[in-house]
Amino acid sequence: MIERIRIHQEDIHRWLDSHEKSKELPLYSSVDIRDSGLKMAVVDTNLFPAGFNNLCEHGLADSVRFMREAILRRAPNGKDILIIAEEHTRNTWYLENIRTLQQIIQQAGFQVTVATRVTDHGDRITSEGFKLVPIGLSRRSRNPLRELRFLIELVRIYRTERPDIVHHVAVKPVLYGSLAAWAARIPAVVNALAGMGYLFTSKRCDARLLRP
């Protein structure tokens, strides 16, 4: 099956290109494919930034071109990209994906800044080549004053960094970041919801009470 796909790779690319041009697609997505030996099928599609470090040489080269085209469609004069990453800084696998995403965007000709909550791996983040902006985001916080401070912090960061595109990953960055981007008059926003969030996944009583 893999060999048949490889042989028809150009035909597959042409078919995808013919359909993509007429549709507004997410900035990126990852797809899980399972091969049973009898057939191959897509079993999951995810907007979460994962799998970039699994791209082959040809996939990385293609992704640079696709990323440049996608960014310029959203911000024709864009140069600076700000990524608001959720606080998985203890997860080195997640860091590797974000690092590869940053490299792809840089190779596409843009400047990239990453903002995230720094816990154990601040030095690791900067040593990997990130321009890092620490933020006070807490995934589990339900303190209204703390949440308000985070929103104000984002507005301040956006007005300081002045990105042409800000990319939010996960529920809180999407909710607060979208408001902050509106207040700071950011030209373009790309949101990626990586799931339903703590309120919908937790079995705790307080989470159940807060669900809409």
PDB file of C-alpha atoms in Angstrom:
ATOM      1  CA  MET A   1       0.000   0.000   0.000  1.00  0.00           C
ATOM      2  CA  ILE A   2       2.780   2.428   0.944  1.00  0.00           C
ATOM      3  CA  GLU A   3       4.551   1.740  -2.347  1.00  0.00           C
ATOM      4  CA  ARG A   4       1.366   2.396  -4.335  1.00  0.00           C
ATOM      5  CA  ILE A   5       0.958   5.735  -2.558  1.00  0.00           C
ATOM      6  CA  ARG A   6       4.583   6.620  -3.273  1.00  0.00           C
ATOM      7  CA  ILE A   7       4.178   5.823  -6.963  1.00  0.00           C
ATOM      8  CA  HIS A   8       1.071   8.033  -7.227  1.00  0.00           C
ATOM      9  CA  GLN A   9       2.327  10.794  -4.932  1.00  0.00           C
ATOM     10  CA  GLU A  10       2.264  13.471  -7.641  1.00  0.00           C
ATOM     11  CA  ASP A  11      -1.303  12.535  -8.616  1.00  0.00           C
ATOM     12  CA  ILE A  12      -2.329  12.775  -4.950  1.00  0.00           C
ATOM     13  CA  HIS A  13      -0.747  16.230  -4.633  1.00  0.00           C
ATOM     14  CA  ARG A  14      -2.537  17.462  -7.747  1.00  0.00           C
ATOM     15  CA  TRP A  15      -5.874  16.161  -6.466  1.00  0.00           C
ATOM     16  CA  LEU A  16      -5.364  17.840  -3.073  1.00  0.00           C
ATOM     17  CA  ASP A  17      -4.318  21.126  -4.712  1.00  0.00           C
ATOM     18  CA  SER A  18      -7.404  21.147  -6.945  1.00  0.00           C
ATOM     19  CA  HIS A  19      -9.695  20.866  -3.887  1.00  0.00           C
ATOM     20  CA  GLU A  20      -7.763  23.075  -1.468  1.00  0.00           C
ATOM     21  CA  LYS A  21      -7.832  26.166  -3.688  1.00  0.00           C
ATOM     22  CA  SER A  22     -11.603  26.526  -3.399  1.00  0.00           C
ATOM     23  CA  LYS A  23     -11.771  26.093   0.408  1.00  0.00           C
ATOM     24  CA  GLU A  24     -10.626  27.964   3.502  1.00  0.00           C
ATOM     25  CA  LEU A  25      -8.611  25.359   5.386  1.00  0.00           C
ATOM     26  CA  PRO A  26      -7.142  25.404   8.919  1.00  0.00           C
ATOM     27  CA  LEU A  27      -3.606  26.756   9.109  1.00  0.00           C
ATOM     28  CA  TYR A  28      -2.478  23.195   9.795  1.00  0.00           C
ATOM     29  CA  SER A  29      -3.762  19.858  11.054  1.00  0.00           C
ATOM     30  CA  SER A  30      -2.325  16.462  11.870  1.00  0.00           C
ATOM     31  CA  VAL A  31      -3.886  13.230  10.653  1.00  0.00           C
ATOM     32  CA  ASP A  32      -3.503   9.726  12.131  1.00  0.00           C
ATOM     33  CA  ILE A  33      -3.563   6.940   9.543  1.00  0.00           C
ATOM     34  CA  ARG A  34      -3.898   3.233  10.343  1.00  0.00           C
ATOM     35  CA  ASP A  35      -2.825   0.445   8.008  1.00  0.00           C
ATOM     36  CA  SER A  36      -4.474  -2.908   8.762  1.00  0.00           C
ATOM     37  CA  GLY A  37      -2.752  -4.675   5.898  1.00  0.00           C
ATOM     38  CA  LEU A  38      -6.047  -4.901   4.011  1.00  0.00           C
ATOM     39  CA  LYS A  39      -6.817  -1.194   3.864  1.00  0.00           C
ATOM     40  CA  MET A  40      -5.496   2.149   5.037  1.00  0.00           C
ATOM     41  CA  ALA A  41      -7.804   4.715   6.624  1.00  0.00           C
ATOM     42  CA  VAL A  42      -7.748   8.072   8.406  1.00  0.00           C
ATOM     43  CA  VAL A  43      -8.854   7.574  12.022  1.00  0.00           C
ATOM     44  CA  ASP A  44      -8.249  11.009  13.553  1.00  0.00           C
ATOM     45  CA  THR A  45      -7.681  14.623  12.522  1.00  0.00           C
ATOM     46  CA  ASN A  46      -6.347  17.088  15.057  1.00  0.00           C
ATOM     47  CA  LEU A  47      -5.770  20.860  15.006  1.00  0.00           C
ATOM     48  CA  PHE A  48      -3.346  20.551  17.934  1.00  0.00           C
ATOM     49  CA  PRO A  49       0.277  21.331  16.948  1.00  0.00           C
ATOM     50  CA  ALA A  50       1.585  17.785  16.963  1.00  0.00           C
ATOM     51  CA  GLY A  51       3.513  15.629  14.553  1.00  0.00           C
ATOM     52  CA  PHE A  52       5.705  18.345  13.034  1.00  0.00           C
ATOM     53  CA  ASN A  53       8.825  16.553  14.249  1.00  0.00           C
ATOM     54  CA  ASN A  54       7.635  13.424  12.406  1.00  0.00           C
ATOM     55  CA  LEU A  55       7.678  15.097   8.999  1.00  0.00           C
ATOM     56  CA  CYS A  56      10.105  13.661   6.487  1.00  0.00           C
ATOM     57  CA  GLU A  57      12.532  15.826   4.497  1.00  0.00           C
ATOM     58  CA  HIS A  58      10.054  16.260   1.641  1.00  0.00           C
ATOM     59  CA  GLY A  59       7.211  16.996   4.057  1.00  0.00           C
ATOM     60  CA  LEU A  60       9.237  19.718   5.782  1.00  0.00           C
ATOM     61  CA  ALA A  61      10.099  21.329   2.445  1.00  0.00           C
ATOM     62  CA  ASP A  62       6.436  21.288   1.397  1.00  0.00           C
ATOM     63  CA  SER A  63       5.306  22.627   4.769  1.00  0.00           C
ATOM     64  CA  VAL A  64       7.523  25.721   4.448  1.00  0.00           C
ATOM     65  CA  ARG A  65       5.865  26.614   1.134  1.00  0.00           C
ATOM     66  CA  PHE A  66       2.361  25.845   2.393  1.00  0.00           C
ATOM     67  CA  MET A  67       2.938  27.818   5.601  1.00  0.00           C
ATOM     68  CA  ARG A  68       4.128  30.883   3.704  1.00  0.00           C
ATOM     69  CA  GLU A  69       1.112  30.788   1.392  1.00  0.00           C
ATOM     70  CA  ALA A  70      -1.310  30.292   4.308  1.00  0.00           C
ATOM     71  CA  ILE A  71       0.151  33.148   6.357  1.00  0.00           C
ATOM     72  CA  LEU A  72       0.223  35.602   3.449  1.00  0.00           C
ATOM     73  CA  ARG A  73      -3.427  34.820   2.661  1.00  0.00           C
ATOM     74  CA  ARG A  74      -4.332  35.887   6.198  1.00  0.00           C
ATOM     75  CA  ALA A  75      -1.892  38.806   6.496  1.00  0.00           C
ATOM     76  CA  PRO A  76      -0.542  39.832   3.056  1.00  0.00           C
ATOM     77  CA  ASN A  77       2.080  42.168   4.574  1.00  0.00           C
ATOM     78  CA  GLY A  78       2.747  40.039   7.635  1.00  0.00           C
ATOM     79  CA  LYS A  79       6.246  39.583   9.042  1.00  0.00           C
ATOM     80  CA  ASP A  80       5.888  38.827  12.765  1.00  0.00           C
ATOM     81  CA  ILE A  81       4.079  35.808  14.226  1.00  0.00           C
ATOM     82  CA  LEU A  82       3.256  35.349  17.924  1.00  0.00           C
ATOM     83  CA  ILE A  83       2.355  31.856  19.181  1.00  0.00           C
ATOM     84  CA  ILE A  84       0.515  31.604  22.513  1.00  0.00           C
ATOM     85  CA  ALA A  85       1.285  28.022  23.555  1.00  0.00           C
ATOM     86  CA  GLU A  86      -0.454  26.277  26.419  1.00  0.00           C
ATOM     87  CA  GLU A  87       1.569  25.383  29.496  1.00  0.00           C
ATOM     88  CA  HIS A  88       2.922  21.993  28.463  1.00  0.00           C
ATOM     89  CA  THR A  89       6.486  23.144  28.974  1.00  0.00           C
ATOM     90  CA  ARG A  90       7.206  20.037  31.056  1.00  0.00           C
ATOM     91  CA  ASN A  91       6.352  17.905  28.034  1.00  0.00           C
ATOM     92  CA  THR A  92       9.500  17.787  25.900  1.00  0.00           C
ATOM     93  CA  TRP A  93       7.590  16.070  23.070  1.00  0.00           C
ATOM     94  CA  TYR A  94       5.251  19.056  22.885  1.00  0.00           C
ATOM     95  CA  LEU A  95       8.239  21.414  22.969  1.00  0.00           C
ATOM     96  CA  GLU A  96       9.790  19.564  20.048  1.00  0.00           C
ATOM     97  CA  ASN A  97       6.629  20.037  18.011  1.00  0.00           C
ATOM     98  CA  ILE A  98       6.451  23.744  18.824  1.00  0.00           C
ATOM     99  CA  ARG A  99      10.149  24.123  17.995  1.00  0.00           C
ATOM    100  CA  THR A 100       9.651  22.468  14.607  1.00  0.00           C
ATOM    101  CA  LEU A 101       6.583  24.641  13.943  1.00  0.00           C
ATOM    102  CA  GLN A 102       8.691  27.694  14.766  1.00  0.00           C
ATOM    103  CA  GLN A 103      11.453  26.540  12.378  1.00  0.00           C
ATOM    104  CA  ILE A 104       8.937  26.014   9.578  1.00  0.00           C
ATOM    105  CA  ILE A 105       7.542  29.526  10.046  1.00  0.00           C
ATOM    106  CA  GLN A 106      11.040  31.026  10.214  1.00  0.00           C
ATOM    107  CA  GLN A 107      12.135  29.220   7.061  1.00  0.00           C
ATOM    108  CA  ALA A 108       9.002  30.556   5.390  1.00  0.00           C
ATOM    109  CA  GLY A 109      10.432  34.032   5.959  1.00  0.00           C
ATOM    110  CA  PHE A 110       8.751  35.224   9.174  1.00  0.00           C
ATOM    111  CA  GLN A 111       9.869  36.182  12.669  1.00  0.00           C
ATOM    112  CA  VAL A 112       8.403  34.017  15.448  1.00  0.00           C
ATOM    113  CA  THR A 113       7.872  34.699  19.149  1.00  0.00           C
ATOM    114  CA  VAL A 114       6.507  32.090  21.559  1.00  0.00           C
ATOM    115  CA  ALA A 115       4.637  33.075  24.728  1.00  0.00           C
ATOM    116  CA  THR A 116       3.908  30.422  27.347  1.00  0.00           C
ATOM    117  CA  ARG A 117       3.936  29.842  31.073  1.00  0.00           C
ATOM    118  CA  VAL A 118       7.471  28.945  32.154  1.00  0.00           C
ATOM    119  CA  THR A 119       7.731  26.186  34.774  1.00  0.00           C
ATOM    120  CA  ASP A 120      10.641  23.748  34.610  1.00  0.00           C
ATOM    121  CA  HIS A 121      12.111  24.262  31.179  1.00  0.00           C
ATOM    122  CA  GLY A 122      12.632  27.971  30.571  1.00  0.00           C
ATOM    123  CA  ASP A 123      16.321  27.443  29.755  1.00  0.00           C
ATOM    124  CA  ARG A 124      15.433  24.544  27.473  1.00  0.00           C
ATOM    125  CA  ILE A 125      12.990  26.721  25.557  1.00  0.00           C
ATOM    126  CA  THR A 126      15.478  29.520  24.932  1.00  0.00           C
ATOM    127  CA  SER A 127      18.337  27.111  24.167  1.00  0.00           C
ATOM    128  CA  GLU A 128      16.188  25.575  21.430  1.00  0.00           C
ATOM    129  CA  GLY A 129      16.157  28.935  19.663  1.00  0.00           C
ATOM    130  CA  PHE A 130      12.849  30.366  20.898  1.00  0.00           C
ATOM    131  CA  LYS A 131      12.272  34.028  21.516  1.00  0.00           C
ATOM    132  CA  LEU A 132      10.367  33.455  24.744  1.00  0.00           C
ATOM    133  CA  VAL A 133       7.827  35.709  26.461  1.00  0.00           C
ATOM    134  CA  PRO A 134       6.755  34.274  29.860  1.00  0.00           C
ATOM    135  CA  ILE A 135       3.039  34.594  30.643  1.00  0.00           C
ATOM    136  CA  GLY A 136       0.950  33.856  33.729  1.00  0.00           C
ATOM    137  CA  LEU A 137      -1.526  31.468  32.113  1.00  0.00           C
ATOM    138  CA  SER A 138      -2.771  28.656  34.349  1.00  0.00           C
ATOM    139  CA  ARG A 139      -4.896  25.965  32.735  1.00  0.00           C
ATOM    140  CA  ARG A 140      -6.698  25.067  35.959  1.00  0.00           C
ATOM    141  CA  SER A 141      -7.157  28.499  37.520  1.00  0.00           C
ATOM    142  CA  ARG A 142     -10.759  29.579  38.198  1.00  0.00           C
ATOM    143  CA  ASN A 143      -9.850  32.703  40.153  1.00  0.00           C
ATOM    144  CA  PRO A 144     -11.607  35.642  38.425  1.00  0.00           C
ATOM    145  CA  LEU A 145      -8.930  38.157  39.450  1.00  0.00           C
ATOM    146  CA  ARG A 146      -6.134  35.934  38.174  1.00  0.00           C
ATOM    147  CA  GLU A 147      -7.973  35.404  34.903  1.00  0.00           C
ATOM    148  CA  LEU A 148      -8.493  39.162  34.521  1.00  0.00           C
ATOM    149  CA  ARG A 149      -4.784  39.769  35.160  1.00  0.00           C
ATOM    150  CA  PHE A 150      -3.929  37.259  32.447  1.00  0.00           C
ATOM    151  CA  LEU A 151      -6.243  38.992  29.973  1.00  0.00           C
ATOM    152  CA  ILE A 152      -4.651  42.361  30.757  1.00  0.00           C
ATOM    153  CA  GLU A 153      -1.208  40.777  30.464  1.00  0.00           C
ATOM    154  CA  LEU A 154      -2.031  39.499  26.980  1.00  0.00           C
ATOM    155  CA  VAL A 155      -3.217  42.922  25.842  1.00  0.00           C
ATOM    156  CA  ARG A 156       0.056  44.417  27.086  1.00  0.00           C
ATOM    157  CA  ILE A 157       2.130  41.755  25.314  1.00  0.00           C
ATOM    158  CA  TYR A 158       0.236  42.197  22.055  1.00  0.00           C
ATOM    159  CA  ARG A 159       0.699  45.960  22.155  1.00  0.00           C
ATOM    160  CA  THR A 160       4.413  45.502  22.885  1.00  0.00           C
ATOM    161  CA  GLU A 161       5.167  42.767  20.357  1.00  0.00           C
ATOM    162  CA  ARG A 162       2.772  44.073  17.666  1.00  0.00           C
ATOM    163  CA  PRO A 163       2.497  40.752  15.784  1.00  0.00           C
ATOM    164  CA  ASP A 164       0.874  40.636  12.350  1.00  0.00           C
ATOM    165  CA  ILE A 165      -0.654  37.256  13.242  1.00  0.00           C
ATOM    166  CA  VAL A 166      -1.229  35.783  16.693  1.00  0.00           C
ATOM    167  CA  HIS A 167      -1.801  32.042  16.948  1.00  0.00           C
ATOM    168  CA  HIS A 168      -3.670  30.731  20.027  1.00  0.00           C
ATOM    169  CA  VAL A 169      -3.572  27.065  21.010  1.00  0.00           C
ATOM    170  CA  ALA A 170      -6.133  25.545  23.459  1.00  0.00           C
ATOM    171  CA  VAL A 171      -9.292  26.897  25.079  1.00  0.00           C
ATOM    172  CA  LYS A 172      -8.019  29.618  27.439  1.00  0.00           C
ATOM    173  CA  PRO A 173      -5.548  31.143  24.972  1.00  0.00           C
ATOM    174  CA  VAL A 174      -8.304  31.146  22.334  1.00  0.00           C
ATOM    175  CA  LEU A 175     -10.901  32.801  24.590  1.00  0.00           C
ATOM    176  CA  TYR A 176      -8.706  35.382  26.294  1.00  0.00           C
ATOM    177  CA  GLY A 177      -6.295  35.780  23.390  1.00  0.00           C
ATOM    178  CA  SER A 178      -9.089  36.590  20.942  1.00  0.00           C
ATOM    179  CA  LEU A 179     -10.379  39.316  23.263  1.00  0.00           C
ATOM    180  CA  ALA A 180      -6.859  40.675  23.780  1.00  0.00           C
ATOM    181  CA  ALA A 181      -6.179  40.627  20.044  1.00  0.00           C
ATOM    182  CA  TRP A 182      -9.373  42.603  19.424  1.00  0.00           C
ATOM    183  CA  ALA A 183      -8.421  45.145  22.108  1.00  0.00           C
ATOM    184  CA  ALA A 184      -4.879  45.459  20.728  1.00  0.00           C
ATOM    185  CA  ARG A 185      -6.109  45.629  17.108  1.00  0.00           C
ATOM    186  CA  ILE A 186      -4.075  42.650  15.895  1.00  0.00           C
ATOM    187  CA  PRO A 187      -4.673  42.274  12.121  1.00  0.00           C
ATOM    188  CA  ALA A 188      -5.104  38.485  12.003  1.00  0.00           C
ATOM    189  CA  VAL A 189      -5.859  35.720  14.520  1.00  0.00           C
ATOM    190  CA  VAL A 190      -5.543  31.953  14.042  1.00  0.00           C
ATOM    191  CA  ASN A 191      -7.203  29.812  16.735  1.00  0.00           C
ATOM    192  CA  ALA A 192      -6.675  26.107  17.344  1.00  0.00           C
ATOM    193  CA  LEU A 193      -8.912  24.376  19.875  1.00  0.00           C
ATOM    194  CA  ALA A 194      -7.112  21.229  20.950  1.00  0.00           C
ATOM    195  CA  GLY A 195     -10.103  19.765  22.784  1.00  0.00           C
ATOM    196  CA  MET A 196     -13.117  20.597  24.927  1.00  0.00           C
ATOM    197  CA  GLY A 197     -10.984  21.750  27.843  1.00  0.00           C
ATOM    198  CA  TYR A 198     -10.869  21.019  31.566  1.00  0.00           C
ATOM    199  CA  LEU A 199     -14.533  21.869  32.248  1.00  0.00           C
ATOM    200  CA  PHE A 200     -15.706  19.169  29.840  1.00  0.00           C
ATOM    201  CA  THR A 201     -13.096  16.498  30.553  1.00  0.00           C
ATOM    202  CA  SER A 202     -12.805  16.664  34.345  1.00  0.00           C
ATOM    203  CA  LYS A 203     -15.068  14.592  36.576  1.00  0.00           C
ATOM    204  CA  ARG A 204     -14.619  16.950  39.522  1.00  0.00           C
ATOM    205  CA  CYS A 205     -17.784  18.461  40.990  1.00  0.00           C
ATOM    206  CA  ASP A 206     -16.614  22.058  40.523  1.00  0.00           C
ATOM    207  CA  ALA A 207     -15.938  21.446  36.825  1.00  0.00           C
ATOM    208  CA  ARG A 208     -19.401  19.882  36.368  1.00  0.00           C
ATOM    209  CA  LEU A 209     -21.067  22.866  38.025  1.00  0.00           C
ATOM    210  CA  LEU A 210     -19.318  25.333  35.732  1.00  0.00           C
ATOM    211  CA  ARG A 211     -20.264  23.557  32.510  1.00  0.00           C
ATOM    212  CA  PRO A 212     -22.748  25.506  30.330  1.00  0.00           C
TER     213      PRO A 212
END
